[in-house]
Amino acid sequence: MEIDILNELLSETVGKLFNPRVVYNFKKPNPVYDNYQKNSNNTSQTSISSIQSDQPKFEQPQQKLSNPPTIEQWVNIIGPQKLQESLTKLNIDLAKLTKRDLEMMSMDQLSNEKKRVKNELKFYDANFQSIFNRFPLRNEKEPMRPLYIYYKKLKQQIDKVAQNPGIQIPTYKQSTNSTQGEIQKRIEDLKKTRAELREKLNNFQNEFTTTHNRRIRFHKDIAPVEKEYKLYKEIKNEIQKLENILQKK
């Protein structure tokens, strides 16, 4: 079983540190109505499906906006377009996002994603302020509701991970006077933890194969369980070291 895990998870690039996703850089907005006077055909396209059935469709005939736009025009036309632009920048499809997708993200990934989403929400508020000289009210933020829901889910998952950090190496302080019994107990504890990690890694491997219709091949494939994989290797090395000590006693 142990060999199967290593064969499936190891690749030439596994040893490299996981490269976290790039945090979106917040930019100071330009006046919104200047952007909407441009040809609508230049608007970025995306494969993301409609987020909610009651959301306005983005590919609709261009409507003539007043200069600057009214609140109603912002909420009904510009706001949904801002949502679409943010989803494209974040490269997410909220219609396909599942709870499991969040659970497979590491703490670093969750934190980075939360920052990126927060930047987009701030960007929306800043654009609104540049037109109307005030921040939007709650009803005027309604077009960004799907992104606010996603932001809330990220926060909840971060809190969940913080409360349950996962499997840890059992604490043990080794000394030169450690008895064979103490060392043997340490080995047993480590083997128990290793078995828990093996099960988790196997489950991840099976779920990955089912979801992606292929086996794990690249370093990025194991990013969600990279912490567990490193811990697995540490425990394996620790067990070997303690067993060598027992043989010398």
PDB file of C-alpha atoms in Angstrom, residues 28-214:
ATOM      1  CA  LYS A  28      -7.395  52.320  -9.139  1.00  0.00           C
ATOM      2  CA  PRO A  29     -10.523  52.462 -11.333  1.00  0.00           C
ATOM      3  CA  ASN A  30     -11.148  54.844 -14.174  1.00  0.00           C
ATOM      4  CA  PRO A  31     -14.536  56.534 -14.591  1.00  0.00           C
ATOM      5  CA  VAL A  32     -16.953  53.784 -15.487  1.00  0.00           C
ATOM      6  CA  TYR A  33     -19.004  55.671 -18.065  1.00  0.00           C
ATOM      7  CA  ASP A  34     -15.866  56.221 -20.182  1.00  0.00           C
ATOM      8  CA  ASN A  35     -15.448  52.464 -20.413  1.00  0.00           C
ATOM      9  CA  TYR A  36     -18.996  51.894 -21.541  1.00  0.00           C
ATOM     10  CA  GLN A  37     -18.794  54.387 -24.395  1.00  0.00           C
ATOM     11  CA  LYS A  38     -16.372  51.995 -26.102  1.00  0.00           C
ATOM     12  CA  ASN A  39     -17.476  49.338 -28.549  1.00  0.00           C
ATOM     13  CA  SER A  40     -19.194  46.576 -26.576  1.00  0.00           C
ATOM     14  CA  ASN A  41     -17.590  43.968 -28.839  1.00  0.00           C
ATOM     15  CA  ASN A  42     -14.298  44.567 -27.002  1.00  0.00           C
ATOM     16  CA  THR A  43     -15.787  43.323 -23.751  1.00  0.00           C
ATOM     17  CA  SER A  44     -13.966  40.239 -22.461  1.00  0.00           C
ATOM     18  CA  GLN A  45     -15.842  37.003 -23.153  1.00  0.00           C
ATOM     19  CA  THR A  46     -15.983  34.107 -20.726  1.00  0.00           C
ATOM     20  CA  SER A  47     -17.122  30.530 -20.666  1.00  0.00           C
ATOM     21  CA  ILE A  48     -18.706  30.978 -17.247  1.00  0.00           C
ATOM     22  CA  SER A  49     -22.404  30.112 -17.358  1.00  0.00           C
ATOM     23  CA  SER A  50     -25.131  32.245 -15.853  1.00  0.00           C
ATOM     24  CA  ILE A  51     -24.589  32.392 -12.100  1.00  0.00           C
ATOM     25  CA  GLN A  52     -28.244  32.617 -11.152  1.00  0.00           C
ATOM     26  CA  SER A  53     -31.328  32.133 -13.247  1.00  0.00           C
ATOM     27  CA  ASP A  54     -32.630  35.546 -12.267  1.00  0.00           C
ATOM     28  CA  GLN A  55     -29.384  37.321 -13.226  1.00  0.00           C
ATOM     29  CA  PRO A  56     -29.570  39.472 -16.367  1.00  0.00           C
ATOM     30  CA  LYS A  57     -27.890  37.917 -19.379  1.00  0.00           C
ATOM     31  CA  PHE A  58     -24.657  39.640 -20.274  1.00  0.00           C
ATOM     32  CA  GLU A  59     -24.878  39.145 -23.995  1.00  0.00           C
ATOM     33  CA  GLN A  60     -27.774  41.497 -24.665  1.00  0.00           C
ATOM     34  CA  PRO A  61     -28.125  44.341 -27.145  1.00  0.00           C
ATOM     35  CA  GLN A  62     -26.136  47.331 -25.997  1.00  0.00           C
ATOM     36  CA  GLN A  63     -28.339  49.910 -24.348  1.00  0.00           C
ATOM     37  CA  LYS A  64     -27.603  53.573 -24.544  1.00  0.00           C
ATOM     38  CA  LEU A  65     -26.442  54.810 -21.174  1.00  0.00           C
ATOM     39  CA  SER A  66     -26.732  58.303 -19.880  1.00  0.00           C
ATOM     40  CA  ASN A  67     -23.479  60.069 -19.142  1.00  0.00           C
ATOM     41  CA  PRO A  68     -22.956  59.461 -16.245  1.00  0.00           C
ATOM     42  CA  PRO A  69     -25.305  56.467 -15.827  1.00  0.00           C
ATOM     43  CA  THR A  70     -28.252  56.509 -13.440  1.00  0.00           C
ATOM     44  CA  ILE A  71     -28.463  54.268 -10.368  1.00  0.00           C
ATOM     45  CA  GLU A  72     -30.993  52.093 -12.182  1.00  0.00           C
ATOM     46  CA  GLN A  73     -28.686  51.696 -15.173  1.00  0.00           C
ATOM     47  CA  TRP A  74     -25.803  50.799 -12.886  1.00  0.00           C
ATOM     48  CA  VAL A  75     -27.725  48.122 -10.991  1.00  0.00           C
ATOM     49  CA  ASN A  76     -29.404  46.593 -14.053  1.00  0.00           C
ATOM     50  CA  ILE A  77     -26.687  46.919 -16.705  1.00  0.00           C
ATOM     51  CA  ILE A  78     -23.266  47.980 -15.447  1.00  0.00           C
ATOM     52  CA  GLY A  79     -23.336  46.002 -12.208  1.00  0.00           C
ATOM     53  CA  PRO A  80     -23.895  42.592 -13.874  1.00  0.00           C
ATOM     54  CA  GLN A  81     -21.150  43.408 -16.340  1.00  0.00           C
ATOM     55  CA  LYS A  82     -18.822  44.206 -13.429  1.00  0.00           C
ATOM     56  CA  LEU A  83     -19.649  40.830 -11.919  1.00  0.00           C
ATOM     57  CA  GLN A  84     -18.818  39.113 -15.189  1.00  0.00           C
ATOM     58  CA  GLU A  85     -15.501  40.962 -15.446  1.00  0.00           C
ATOM     59  CA  SER A  86     -14.569  39.955 -11.884  1.00  0.00           C
ATOM     60  CA  LEU A  87     -15.375  36.296 -12.498  1.00  0.00           C
ATOM     61  CA  THR A  88     -13.219  36.365 -15.604  1.00  0.00           C
ATOM     62  CA  LYS A  89     -10.275  37.905 -13.708  1.00  0.00           C
ATOM     63  CA  LEU A  90     -10.646  35.372 -10.897  1.00  0.00           C
ATOM     64  CA  ASN A  91     -11.035  32.528 -13.395  1.00  0.00           C
ATOM     65  CA  ILE A  92     -13.826  30.857 -11.457  1.00  0.00           C
ATOM     66  CA  ASP A  93     -17.138  29.304 -12.446  1.00  0.00           C
ATOM     67  CA  LEU A  94     -19.493  29.693  -9.514  1.00  0.00           C
ATOM     68  CA  ALA A  95     -22.096  27.542 -11.234  1.00  0.00           C
ATOM     69  CA  LYS A  96     -19.761  24.542 -11.024  1.00  0.00           C
ATOM     70  CA  LEU A  97     -18.084  25.311  -7.700  1.00  0.00           C
ATOM     71  CA  THR A  98     -18.725  22.667  -5.035  1.00  0.00           C
ATOM     72  CA  LYS A  99     -18.085  22.341  -1.333  1.00  0.00           C
ATOM     73  CA  ARG A 100     -15.489  19.685  -2.118  1.00  0.00           C
ATOM     74  CA  ASP A 101     -13.542  22.190  -4.239  1.00  0.00           C
ATOM     75  CA  LEU A 102     -13.088  24.394  -1.176  1.00  0.00           C
ATOM     76  CA  GLU A 103     -12.249  21.458   1.099  1.00  0.00           C
ATOM     77  CA  MET A 104      -9.428  20.419  -1.235  1.00  0.00           C
ATOM     78  CA  MET A 105      -7.763  23.849  -0.989  1.00  0.00           C
ATOM     79  CA  SER A 106      -4.916  24.410   1.457  1.00  0.00           C
ATOM     80  CA  MET A 107      -4.965  27.223   4.000  1.00  0.00           C
ATOM     81  CA  ASP A 108      -2.598  29.284   1.842  1.00  0.00           C
ATOM     82  CA  GLN A 109      -4.810  28.779  -1.199  1.00  0.00           C
ATOM     83  CA  LEU A 110      -7.932  29.742   0.736  1.00  0.00           C
ATOM     84  CA  SER A 111      -6.284  32.886   2.114  1.00  0.00           C
ATOM     85  CA  ASN A 112      -5.000  33.964  -1.299  1.00  0.00           C
ATOM     86  CA  GLU A 113      -8.363  33.342  -2.924  1.00  0.00           C
ATOM     87  CA  LYS A 114     -10.120  35.315  -0.196  1.00  0.00           C
ATOM     88  CA  LYS A 115      -7.811  38.286  -0.827  1.00  0.00           C
ATOM     89  CA  ARG A 116      -8.413  38.140  -4.576  1.00  0.00           C
ATOM     90  CA  VAL A 117     -12.192  38.084  -4.155  1.00  0.00           C
ATOM     91  CA  LYS A 118     -12.069  40.904  -1.611  1.00  0.00           C
ATOM     92  CA  ASN A 119     -10.095  43.018  -4.082  1.00  0.00           C
ATOM     93  CA  GLU A 120     -12.792  42.536  -6.709  1.00  0.00           C
ATOM     94  CA  LEU A 121     -15.518  43.555  -4.270  1.00  0.00           C
ATOM     95  CA  LYS A 122     -13.520  46.663  -3.351  1.00  0.00           C
ATOM     96  CA  PHE A 123     -13.000  47.389  -7.023  1.00  0.00           C
ATOM     97  CA  TYR A 124     -16.760  47.369  -7.587  1.00  0.00           C
ATOM     98  CA  ASP A 125     -17.307  49.799  -4.702  1.00  0.00           C
ATOM     99  CA  ALA A 126     -14.539  52.095  -5.970  1.00  0.00           C
ATOM    100  CA  ASN A 127     -16.017  52.187  -9.455  1.00  0.00           C
ATOM    101  CA  PHE A 128     -19.419  53.062  -8.048  1.00  0.00           C
ATOM    102  CA  GLN A 129     -17.881  55.793  -5.886  1.00  0.00           C
ATOM    103  CA  SER A 130     -16.070  57.305  -8.864  1.00  0.00           C
ATOM    104  CA  ILE A 131     -19.437  57.884 -10.557  1.00  0.00           C
ATOM    105  CA  PHE A 132     -21.784  58.751  -7.704  1.00  0.00           C
ATOM    106  CA  ASN A 133     -19.302  60.204  -5.162  1.00  0.00           C
ATOM    107  CA  ARG A 134     -20.389  57.758  -2.466  1.00  0.00           C
ATOM    108  CA  PHE A 135     -20.113  54.057  -1.697  1.00  0.00           C
ATOM    109  CA  PRO A 136     -22.981  51.830  -2.851  1.00  0.00           C
ATOM    110  CA  LEU A 137     -25.837  50.922  -0.556  1.00  0.00           C
ATOM    111  CA  ARG A 138     -26.737  47.310   0.081  1.00  0.00           C
ATOM    112  CA  ASN A 139     -29.297  47.117  -2.718  1.00  0.00           C
ATOM    113  CA  GLU A 140     -26.798  48.747  -5.076  1.00  0.00           C
ATOM    114  CA  LYS A 141     -24.352  45.894  -4.379  1.00  0.00           C
ATOM    115  CA  GLU A 142     -26.928  43.315  -5.394  1.00  0.00           C
ATOM    116  CA  PRO A 143     -25.289  42.550  -8.780  1.00  0.00           C
ATOM    117  CA  MET A 144     -22.232  41.250  -6.882  1.00  0.00           C
ATOM    118  CA  ARG A 145     -24.263  38.958  -4.603  1.00  0.00           C
ATOM    119  CA  PRO A 146     -22.818  35.703  -6.091  1.00  0.00           C
ATOM    120  CA  LEU A 147     -19.292  36.912  -5.336  1.00  0.00           C
ATOM    121  CA  TYR A 148     -20.259  37.948  -1.802  1.00  0.00           C
ATOM    122  CA  ILE A 149     -21.649  34.433  -1.231  1.00  0.00           C
ATOM    123  CA  TYR A 150     -18.412  32.917  -2.510  1.00  0.00           C
ATOM    124  CA  TYR A 151     -16.401  35.220  -0.226  1.00  0.00           C
ATOM    125  CA  LYS A 152     -18.476  34.089   2.760  1.00  0.00           C
ATOM    126  CA  LYS A 153     -17.893  30.416   1.908  1.00  0.00           C
ATOM    127  CA  LEU A 154     -14.145  31.031   1.751  1.00  0.00           C
ATOM    128  CA  LYS A 155     -14.191  32.629   5.207  1.00  0.00           C
ATOM    129  CA  GLN A 156     -16.193  29.723   6.616  1.00  0.00           C
ATOM    130  CA  GLN A 157     -13.757  27.178   5.170  1.00  0.00           C
ATOM    131  CA  ILE A 158     -10.766  29.112   6.557  1.00  0.00           C
ATOM    132  CA  ASP A 159     -12.365  29.068  10.023  1.00  0.00           C
ATOM    133  CA  LYS A 160     -13.040  25.342   9.670  1.00  0.00           C
ATOM    134  CA  VAL A 161      -9.436  24.564   8.723  1.00  0.00           C
ATOM    135  CA  ALA A 162      -8.100  26.760  11.534  1.00  0.00           C
ATOM    136  CA  GLN A 163     -10.179  24.843  14.087  1.00  0.00           C
ATOM    137  CA  ASN A 164      -9.132  21.480  12.664  1.00  0.00           C
ATOM    138  CA  PRO A 165      -5.557  21.826  11.342  1.00  0.00           C
ATOM    139  CA  GLY A 166      -5.371  18.164  10.362  1.00  0.00           C
ATOM    140  CA  ILE A 167      -3.069  15.291  11.239  1.00  0.00           C
ATOM    141  CA  GLN A 168       0.036  16.128  13.267  1.00  0.00           C
ATOM    142  CA  ILE A 169       3.091  14.115  14.288  1.00  0.00           C
ATOM    143  CA  PRO A 170       2.569  12.836  17.860  1.00  0.00           C
ATOM    144  CA  THR A 171       4.651  14.889  20.295  1.00  0.00           C
ATOM    145  CA  TYR A 172       7.641  13.110  21.792  1.00  0.00           C
ATOM    146  CA  LYS A 173      10.893  14.281  23.369  1.00  0.00           C
ATOM    147  CA  GLN A 174      13.673  11.804  22.745  1.00  0.00           C
ATOM    148  CA  SER A 175      16.709  11.577  25.015  1.00  0.00           C
ATOM    149  CA  THR A 176      19.772   9.389  25.296  1.00  0.00           C
ATOM    150  CA  ASN A 177      18.158   7.691  28.303  1.00  0.00           C
ATOM    151  CA  SER A 178      15.001   6.671  26.450  1.00  0.00           C
ATOM    152  CA  THR A 179      14.120   3.059  27.154  1.00  0.00           C
ATOM    153  CA  GLN A 180      13.314   0.480  24.522  1.00  0.00           C
ATOM    154  CA  GLY A 181       9.698   0.567  25.679  1.00  0.00           C
ATOM    155  CA  GLU A 182       9.480   4.326  25.205  1.00  0.00           C
ATOM    156  CA  ILE A 183      10.996   4.151  21.745  1.00  0.00           C
ATOM    157  CA  GLN A 184       8.731   1.265  20.758  1.00  0.00           C
ATOM    158  CA  LYS A 185       5.679   3.230  21.957  1.00  0.00           C
ATOM    159  CA  ARG A 186       6.821   6.176  19.870  1.00  0.00           C
ATOM    160  CA  ILE A 187       7.145   3.957  16.799  1.00  0.00           C
ATOM    161  CA  GLU A 188       3.639   2.572  17.315  1.00  0.00           C
ATOM    162  CA  ASP A 189       2.169   6.070  17.615  1.00  0.00           C
ATOM    163  CA  LEU A 190       3.946   7.167  14.448  1.00  0.00           C
ATOM    164  CA  LYS A 191       2.761   4.108  12.531  1.00  0.00           C
ATOM    165  CA  LYS A 192      -0.812   4.845  13.558  1.00  0.00           C
ATOM    166  CA  THR A 193      -0.504   8.410  12.280  1.00  0.00           C
ATOM    167  CA  ARG A 194       1.143   7.154   9.085  1.00  0.00           C
ATOM    168  CA  ALA A 195      -1.819   4.830   8.499  1.00  0.00           C
ATOM    169  CA  GLU A 196      -4.255   7.752   8.847  1.00  0.00           C
ATOM    170  CA  LEU A 197      -2.246   9.773   6.358  1.00  0.00           C
ATOM    171  CA  ARG A 198      -2.063   6.840   3.951  1.00  0.00           C
ATOM    172  CA  GLU A 199      -5.840   6.508   4.009  1.00  0.00           C
ATOM    173  CA  LYS A 200      -6.313  10.223   3.363  1.00  0.00           C
ATOM    174  CA  LEU A 201      -3.837  10.227   0.485  1.00  0.00           C
ATOM    175  CA  ASN A 202      -5.460   7.136  -1.027  1.00  0.00           C
ATOM    176  CA  ASN A 203      -8.895   8.748  -0.807  1.00  0.00           C
ATOM    177  CA  PHE A 204      -7.577  11.881  -2.482  1.00  0.00           C
ATOM    178  CA  GLN A 205      -6.008   9.814  -5.234  1.00  0.00           C
ATOM    179  CA  ASN A 206      -9.273   7.945  -5.891  1.00  0.00           C
ATOM    180  CA  GLU A 207     -11.341  11.130  -5.921  1.00  0.00           C
ATOM    181  CA  PHE A 208      -8.869  12.812  -8.245  1.00  0.00           C
ATOM    182  CA  THR A 209      -9.021   9.908 -10.694  1.00  0.00           C
ATOM    183  CA  THR A 210     -12.822   9.949 -10.649  1.00  0.00           C
ATOM    184  CA  THR A 211     -13.058  13.726 -11.085  1.00  0.00           C
ATOM    185  CA  HIS A 212     -10.352  14.210 -13.741  1.00  0.00           C
ATOM    186  CA  ASN A 213     -10.560  10.822 -15.449  1.00  0.00           C
ATOM    187  CA  ARG A 214      -6.803  10.342 -15.126  1.00  0.00           C
TER     188      ARG A 214
END
